[in-house]
Structures are given as C-alpha cells and as structure tokens.
mmCIF file of C-alpha atoms in Angstrom:
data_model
loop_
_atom_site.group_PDB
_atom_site.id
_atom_site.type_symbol
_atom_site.label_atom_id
_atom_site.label_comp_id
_atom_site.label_asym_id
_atom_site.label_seq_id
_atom_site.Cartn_x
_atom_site.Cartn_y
_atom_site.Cartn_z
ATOM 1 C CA UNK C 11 2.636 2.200 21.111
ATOM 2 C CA UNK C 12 5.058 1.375 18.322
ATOM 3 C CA UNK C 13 4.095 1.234 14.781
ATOM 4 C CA UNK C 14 6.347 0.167 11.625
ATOM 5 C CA UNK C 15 5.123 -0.683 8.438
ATOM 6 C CA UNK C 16 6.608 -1.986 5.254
ATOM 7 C CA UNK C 17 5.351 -1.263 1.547
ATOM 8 C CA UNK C 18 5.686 -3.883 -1.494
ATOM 9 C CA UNK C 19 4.877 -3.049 -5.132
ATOM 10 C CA UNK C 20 2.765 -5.783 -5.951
ATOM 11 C CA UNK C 21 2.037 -4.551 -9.938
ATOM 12 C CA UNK C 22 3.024 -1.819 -12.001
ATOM 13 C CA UNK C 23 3.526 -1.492 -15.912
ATOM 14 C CA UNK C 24 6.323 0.355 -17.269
ATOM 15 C CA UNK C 25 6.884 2.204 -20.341
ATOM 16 C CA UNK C 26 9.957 3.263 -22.360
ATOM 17 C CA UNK C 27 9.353 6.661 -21.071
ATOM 18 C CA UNK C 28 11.657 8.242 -18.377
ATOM 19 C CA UNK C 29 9.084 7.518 -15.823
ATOM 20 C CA UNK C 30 7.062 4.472 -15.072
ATOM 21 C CA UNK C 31 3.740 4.726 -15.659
ATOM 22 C CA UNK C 32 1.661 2.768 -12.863
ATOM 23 C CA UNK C 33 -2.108 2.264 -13.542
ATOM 24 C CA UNK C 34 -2.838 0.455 -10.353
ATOM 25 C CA UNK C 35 -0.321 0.142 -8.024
ATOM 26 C CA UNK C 36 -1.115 -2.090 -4.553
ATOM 27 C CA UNK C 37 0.551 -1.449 -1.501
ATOM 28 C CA UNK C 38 0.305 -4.258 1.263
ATOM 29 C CA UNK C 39 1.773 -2.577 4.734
ATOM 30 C CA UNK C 40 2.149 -4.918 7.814
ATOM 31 C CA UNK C 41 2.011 -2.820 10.576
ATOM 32 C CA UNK C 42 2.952 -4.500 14.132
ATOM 33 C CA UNK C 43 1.871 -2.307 17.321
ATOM 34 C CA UNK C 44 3.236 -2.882 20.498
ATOM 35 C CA UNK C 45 1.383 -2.134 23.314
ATOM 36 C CA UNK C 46 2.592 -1.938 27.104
ATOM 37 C CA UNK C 47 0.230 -3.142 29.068
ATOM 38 C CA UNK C 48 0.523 -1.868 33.091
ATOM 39 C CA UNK C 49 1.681 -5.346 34.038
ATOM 40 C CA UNK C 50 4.540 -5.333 31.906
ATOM 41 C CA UNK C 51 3.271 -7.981 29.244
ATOM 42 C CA UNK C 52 3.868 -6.513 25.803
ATOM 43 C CA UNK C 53 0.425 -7.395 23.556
ATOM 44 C CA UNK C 54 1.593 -7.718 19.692
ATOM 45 C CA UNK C 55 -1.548 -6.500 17.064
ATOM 46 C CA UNK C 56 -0.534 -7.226 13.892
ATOM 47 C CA UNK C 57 -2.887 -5.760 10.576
ATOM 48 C CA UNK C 58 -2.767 -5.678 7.267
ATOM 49 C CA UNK C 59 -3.282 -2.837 5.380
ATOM 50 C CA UNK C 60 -4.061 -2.627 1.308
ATOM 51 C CA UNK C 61 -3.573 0.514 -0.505
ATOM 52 C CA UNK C 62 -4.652 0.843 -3.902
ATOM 53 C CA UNK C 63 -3.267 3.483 -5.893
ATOM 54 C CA UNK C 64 -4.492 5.462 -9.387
ATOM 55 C CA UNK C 65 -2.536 6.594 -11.946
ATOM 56 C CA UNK C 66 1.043 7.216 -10.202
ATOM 57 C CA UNK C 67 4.333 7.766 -11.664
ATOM 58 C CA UNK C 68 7.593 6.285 -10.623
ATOM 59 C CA UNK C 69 10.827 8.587 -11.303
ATOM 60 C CA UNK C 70 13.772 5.913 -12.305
ATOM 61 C CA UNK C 71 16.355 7.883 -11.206
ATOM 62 C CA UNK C 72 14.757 8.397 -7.791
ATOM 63 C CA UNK C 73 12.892 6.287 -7.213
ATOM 64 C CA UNK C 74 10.073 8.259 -5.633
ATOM 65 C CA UNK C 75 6.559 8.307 -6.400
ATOM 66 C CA UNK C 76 4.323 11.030 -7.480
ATOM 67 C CA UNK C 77 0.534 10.402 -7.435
#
C-alpha cells in the first residue's frame, strides 16, 4: 500500500511580527492508497482528511511550522 498526501493552508492571519501568527489553521490532505490486489487489479481509495490546528506559528524565513 502506497500513501501520499498533500497539505493546503486554507486560512491563517498574519501579523507584522517576524512570525505569522495562525489562530486556526486547516489542513485538507488527499491521501490516495493503492492497493494490490492478488489478481493484479490495482484498487484506488481515495480520503479526505481535515486537520484543524490551534494557535501555530509560521517562521517566514523557513517556512516551517511550530505548534
């Protein structure tokens, strides 16, 4: 089984600080598993995952987040 996912900022709110402040911050992951089945036909599952996230901060020069 194969798994990749993707993460999108949906909303964040930045401030004139050097970090960016994030009060709710929603991450929507796609995550597409490929399973081999013993006949040899691949079967796709695809779900979506939400993530909401409290009070994280965003480093600009980063890029990484810190929660």
């Amino acid at each position: 089984m194969a798994n990749s996912g993707s993460f999108q900022v949906l909303t964040e709110l930045e401030t004139p600080a050097d970090h960016t402040l994030v009060t709710n911050v929603i991450f929507i992951s796609r995550v597409v598993s490929i399973v081999q089945l013993t006949d040899g036909i691949q079967r796709y599952q695809s779900s979506i995952i939400i993530h909401i996230l409290h009070g994280g901060t965003k480093d600009k020069s980063t890029g990484h987040w810190a929660f």
